[in-house]
XYZ file of C-alpha atoms in Angstrom:
335
model
C 0.000 0.000 0.000
C 1.359 3.436 -0.932
C 1.505 5.844 1.983
C 3.130 9.193 1.240
C 3.068 10.155 4.936
C 5.507 7.436 5.999
C 9.064 8.598 6.304
C 11.823 6.005 6.677
C 13.479 6.031 10.128
C 16.844 6.775 8.465
C 18.406 7.741 5.136
C 21.637 6.658 3.481
C 23.045 9.985 4.661
C 21.960 9.795 8.328
C 22.974 6.152 8.910
C 26.763 5.875 8.662
C 26.827 2.076 8.429
C 25.226 1.546 5.018
C 27.641 -0.048 2.562
C 28.090 1.877 -0.686
C 26.506 -1.146 -2.349
C 23.075 -0.249 -0.870
C 23.309 3.592 -0.810
C 21.131 4.257 -3.853
C 20.189 7.888 -3.208
C 23.742 8.861 -2.306
C 24.843 7.103 -5.499
C 22.505 9.164 -7.673
C 19.053 7.566 -7.619
C 16.671 10.522 -7.784
C 13.166 9.033 -7.492
C 11.854 8.443 -3.975
C 8.503 6.825 -4.673
C 9.892 3.408 -3.677
C 10.447 4.628 -0.089
C 6.747 5.071 0.704
C 5.234 1.611 0.381
C 4.165 -0.359 3.418
C 3.309 -4.018 3.622
C -0.236 -4.678 4.836
C -0.842 -8.386 5.523
C -4.407 -9.577 4.828
C -5.452 -10.748 8.272
C -3.382 -8.906 10.859
C -1.946 -5.533 11.771
C 1.822 -5.439 11.385
C 3.182 -3.113 14.083
C 5.440 -0.231 13.042
C 9.110 -0.730 13.864
C 9.775 1.123 17.126
C 13.531 1.533 17.692
C 13.295 2.088 21.452
C 11.060 -0.936 21.988
C 13.360 -3.027 19.756
C 16.405 -2.061 21.827
C 14.576 -2.806 25.081
C 13.726 -6.269 23.730
C 17.417 -6.768 22.926
C 18.646 -5.583 26.353
C 21.525 -7.810 27.457
C 21.207 -9.936 24.321
C 23.104 -10.873 21.159
C 21.149 -10.785 17.897
C 23.106 -12.441 15.096
C 22.285 -12.537 11.381
C 24.007 -15.427 9.586
C 24.117 -15.850 5.821
C 24.914 -14.082 2.563
C 24.947 -10.478 1.318
C 21.131 -10.302 1.445
C 21.356 -11.203 5.108
C 23.942 -8.424 5.406
C 21.377 -6.145 3.707
C 18.929 -7.091 6.505
C 21.563 -6.716 9.263
C 22.505 -3.177 8.191
C 18.828 -2.288 7.859
C 18.240 -3.401 11.471
C 21.190 -1.339 12.747
C 20.013 1.747 10.837
C 16.459 1.326 12.175
C 17.702 1.587 15.781
C 20.734 3.819 15.236
C 19.025 7.219 15.521
C 17.924 6.669 19.133
C 21.404 5.690 20.384
C 23.684 8.604 21.423
C 26.940 8.833 19.410
C 29.208 7.874 22.287
C 27.052 4.908 23.303
C 27.626 2.690 20.265
C 30.433 1.054 18.355
C 30.921 -0.938 15.168
C 33.659 -3.480 14.572
C 33.752 -4.929 11.063
C 35.548 -8.104 10.070
C 35.691 -10.082 6.840
C 33.571 -12.834 8.395
C 32.141 -11.524 11.671
C 31.013 -7.933 12.342
C 29.567 -6.567 15.588
C 27.510 -3.435 16.298
C 27.192 -2.629 20.013
C 24.520 -0.552 21.732
C 26.355 0.032 25.001
C 23.539 1.372 27.223
C 21.477 -1.691 26.416
C 24.412 -4.121 26.606
C 23.135 -5.428 23.258
C 24.925 -6.484 20.086
C 23.577 -6.770 16.543
C 25.989 -9.020 14.656
C 26.553 -10.426 11.184
C 28.356 -13.656 10.326
C 29.230 -14.287 6.671
C 28.240 -17.845 5.643
C 26.609 -17.751 2.194
C 25.854 -21.499 2.130
C 25.601 -21.834 5.967
C 27.651 -25.032 5.537
C 31.360 -24.819 4.713
C 32.737 -24.273 1.220
C 35.924 -23.323 -0.604
C 34.537 -19.953 -1.688
C 33.585 -17.895 1.357
C 36.874 -16.058 1.870
C 38.186 -15.253 -0.635
C 35.137 -15.481 -2.879
C 35.537 -17.494 -6.071
C 33.594 -15.458 -8.594
C 33.436 -18.341 -11.071
C 30.643 -20.661 -9.836
C 32.309 -23.597 -11.657
C 35.155 -23.492 -9.119
C 32.925 -23.528 -6.050
C 32.781 -26.697 -3.984
C 30.363 -27.000 -1.074
C 31.027 -29.262 1.922
C 27.394 -30.158 2.370
C 27.856 -32.131 5.600
C 30.314 -29.813 7.410
C 29.183 -26.927 9.573
C 30.794 -27.140 13.019
C 33.838 -24.934 12.283
C 31.444 -22.180 11.309
C 28.706 -22.863 13.785
C 30.864 -22.753 16.925
C 30.951 -18.974 16.336
C 27.168 -18.761 16.587
C 27.012 -20.234 20.089
C 25.998 -17.791 22.796
C 23.716 -15.709 20.560
C 20.218 -15.194 21.999
C 18.526 -14.637 18.639
C 19.827 -16.216 15.420
C 18.482 -15.191 12.002
C 19.659 -17.404 9.121
C 19.298 -17.344 5.354
C 20.825 -19.116 2.354
C 19.546 -19.132 -1.205
C 21.067 -16.900 -3.845
C 24.510 -18.544 -3.888
C 22.892 -21.862 -4.767
C 21.216 -20.390 -7.835
C 24.103 -20.194 -10.306
C 22.145 -22.265 -12.821
C 24.764 -25.015 -12.665
C 24.727 -28.301 -10.817
C 26.329 -28.053 -7.384
C 29.736 -29.553 -6.693
C 29.168 -31.221 -3.337
C 31.764 -32.818 -1.111
C 31.260 -35.135 1.839
C 33.726 -35.457 4.688
C 36.921 -33.435 4.935
C 38.919 -31.981 2.036
C 41.404 -34.824 2.664
C 41.825 -35.821 -0.969
C 42.102 -32.217 -2.088
C 38.918 -31.219 -3.798
C 38.833 -34.198 -6.132
C 36.165 -36.252 -4.432
C 33.205 -34.040 -5.216
C 29.943 -35.164 -6.792
C 27.809 -33.012 -9.058
C 24.272 -32.879 -7.695
C 21.047 -31.185 -8.726
C 20.864 -27.934 -6.780
C 17.732 -28.826 -4.793
C 19.345 -32.109 -3.678
C 22.534 -30.513 -2.343
C 20.475 -27.695 -0.806
C 18.421 -30.275 1.100
C 21.549 -32.069 2.379
C 23.104 -28.768 3.474
C 19.929 -27.587 5.215
C 19.659 -30.936 6.996
C 23.239 -30.503 8.199
C 22.253 -27.063 9.527
C 19.020 -28.422 11.060
C 20.900 -31.266 12.799
C 23.316 -28.736 14.283
C 20.432 -26.577 15.540
C 18.575 -29.573 16.995
C 21.640 -31.027 18.719
C 23.122 -27.754 19.984
C 20.526 -25.031 20.528
C 18.510 -24.789 23.742
C 15.186 -23.243 22.663
C 14.564 -21.867 26.160
C 17.671 -19.696 25.705
C 17.896 -19.030 21.960
C 15.282 -18.029 19.397
C 15.927 -19.188 15.830
C 14.599 -17.498 12.686
C 15.021 -18.334 9.008
C 14.525 -15.663 6.324
C 13.066 -17.164 3.142
C 14.539 -16.431 -0.263
C 14.820 -12.876 -1.473
C 13.681 -12.715 -5.102
C 15.813 -11.342 -7.887
C 14.095 -9.593 -10.806
C 16.014 -10.329 -13.998
C 13.226 -10.905 -16.532
C 11.169 -7.770 -17.180
C 8.704 -9.661 -19.421
C 7.489 -11.503 -16.294
C 5.861 -8.344 -14.969
C 4.695 -7.198 -18.379
C 7.286 -4.539 -19.180
C 8.304 -5.859 -22.608
C 10.411 -2.788 -23.411
C 12.226 -2.756 -20.066
C 15.748 -3.903 -19.198
C 15.597 -6.230 -16.183
C 14.796 -4.105 -13.056
C 16.423 -0.965 -14.480
C 14.325 2.209 -14.201
C 11.388 0.480 -12.496
C 9.799 2.988 -10.110
C 6.561 1.236 -9.057
C 5.903 -2.215 -7.584
C 4.006 -4.933 -9.443
C 0.323 -4.561 -8.517
C -0.920 -7.969 -9.665
C -1.776 -9.925 -6.497
C 0.288 -13.072 -6.076
C 2.900 -12.054 -8.669
C 5.657 -14.688 -8.669
C 8.639 -14.686 -11.016
C 11.439 -17.097 -11.838
C 13.701 -15.280 -9.335
C 12.006 -17.295 -6.571
C 12.308 -21.044 -6.893
C 9.340 -22.918 -5.405
C 11.227 -26.232 -5.327
C 13.886 -24.641 -3.102
C 11.185 -23.084 -0.925
C 9.585 -26.516 -0.490
C 12.953 -27.910 0.631
C 13.092 -25.257 3.383
C 9.544 -26.116 4.501
C 10.116 -29.873 4.571
C 13.419 -29.611 6.489
C 11.890 -27.226 9.061
C 8.885 -29.506 9.597
C 11.129 -32.273 10.893
C 13.104 -30.143 13.338
C 12.774 -30.477 17.110
C 13.868 -26.902 17.879
C 11.170 -24.452 16.749
C 12.285 -22.181 13.913
C 10.217 -19.102 13.042
C 10.166 -18.569 9.289
C 10.285 -14.924 8.189
C 8.440 -15.356 4.916
C 9.640 -12.348 2.961
C 9.432 -13.848 -0.526
C 5.957 -12.865 -1.692
C 6.059 -9.338 -0.272
C 9.462 -8.797 -1.926
C 8.319 -10.306 -5.249
C 6.199 -7.195 -5.903
C 9.158 -4.852 -5.385
C 10.779 -4.664 -8.816
C 11.265 -0.957 -8.050
C 13.495 -1.282 -4.993
C 16.691 -3.015 -6.163
C 20.010 -1.189 -6.258
C 19.999 -1.494 -10.082
C 22.731 0.792 -11.487
C 23.187 2.615 -8.153
C 25.296 -0.076 -6.517
C 28.793 -1.493 -6.754
C 30.713 -4.049 -8.715
C 33.570 -5.748 -6.860
C 33.814 -2.908 -4.324
C 33.666 -0.002 -6.804
C 30.718 2.161 -7.826
C 29.664 1.601 -11.413
C 31.302 3.864 -13.981
C 29.152 5.972 -16.313
C 29.832 3.469 -19.104
C 28.639 0.591 -16.919
C 25.554 2.527 -15.826
C 24.701 3.042 -19.483
C 24.610 -0.768 -19.889
C 22.003 -1.990 -17.379
C 21.516 -5.245 -19.281
C 24.934 -6.353 -18.030
C 25.478 -4.193 -14.952
C 22.183 -3.528 -13.137
C 22.047 -5.324 -9.763
C 18.544 -6.798 -9.520
C 19.378 -8.952 -6.468
C 20.298 -6.524 -3.648
C 18.031 -3.831 -2.219
C 18.435 -0.093 -1.680
C 18.530 1.061 1.944
C 16.256 2.365 3.266
C 13.955 -0.069 1.504
C 12.556 -3.587 1.404
C 14.790 -5.149 4.133
C 13.241 -2.652 6.593
C 9.948 -4.506 6.063
C 11.674 -7.842 6.713
C 12.866 -6.381 10.017
C 9.378 -5.107 10.763
C 8.304 -8.776 10.634
C 11.258 -9.804 12.836
C 10.409 -7.001 15.292
C 6.808 -8.259 15.540
C 8.119 -11.707 16.564
C 10.776 -10.570 19.045
């Protein structure tokens, strides 16, 4: 629903933590229509995000987001949503290549991010192998990673986009003892299921649900095929300024088979996991991606690259403020 009276709680100029990758307005985007949509579920009232209430709920706690760059999108959104009510000298940010920690000192609370794009271990997390053909995923290994998640009070996981290279997955069982030679090529949904089961087994055998709440953010859609929403003359998500209005719009950027894998793995778990189902609400938002206002390999796009949105528009990540704020509105309602 469009609501011109809503103002985001922050901008990419007032929140100092937004990566250049998500700072669309700072990077030259000059329409602001996309900032004034709010998600209205059919059968309930979604409460507004209240930064002071959110911080009180996090008092003495560690909130940790674990996953890929879309999970980082959500992590930074959460920090920016609470940032304005924390005095300058009462907060700190420590960034690492894998683990980053924002601290709200008065509340003795941390909002953390842990980089694990497949959740399970792989040969491509640090440094990233940009060629998907070289990526090998250790579908049954998670403990080296997961020991760093212990002690968090609220864990929010995601994994999806790194699986969707369009190729079969190179999956490895056991250690990398024989180099990386022993891999098998599997259909993506099969290796995804094995990896999620590995994650689920770790949660079930390690997490005490009376002490730790677990969330899983469903897949964030990409919008690569403009014909899917009826813009035959468009170029992917480039220059889209309004959401799709057709109820139930669903494009090929969201894979239902992968979503079913998530549902079936969660159903069998002993520890309750709250699913933050962001997929459908984000499917409408062709207008809110970073498009040509983001980065490529750490650098803002050049004018030549911006003039070639077919190859350079980013239709995966989201501008901040933007859609991930709504994901956090859902998380806030559950806290």
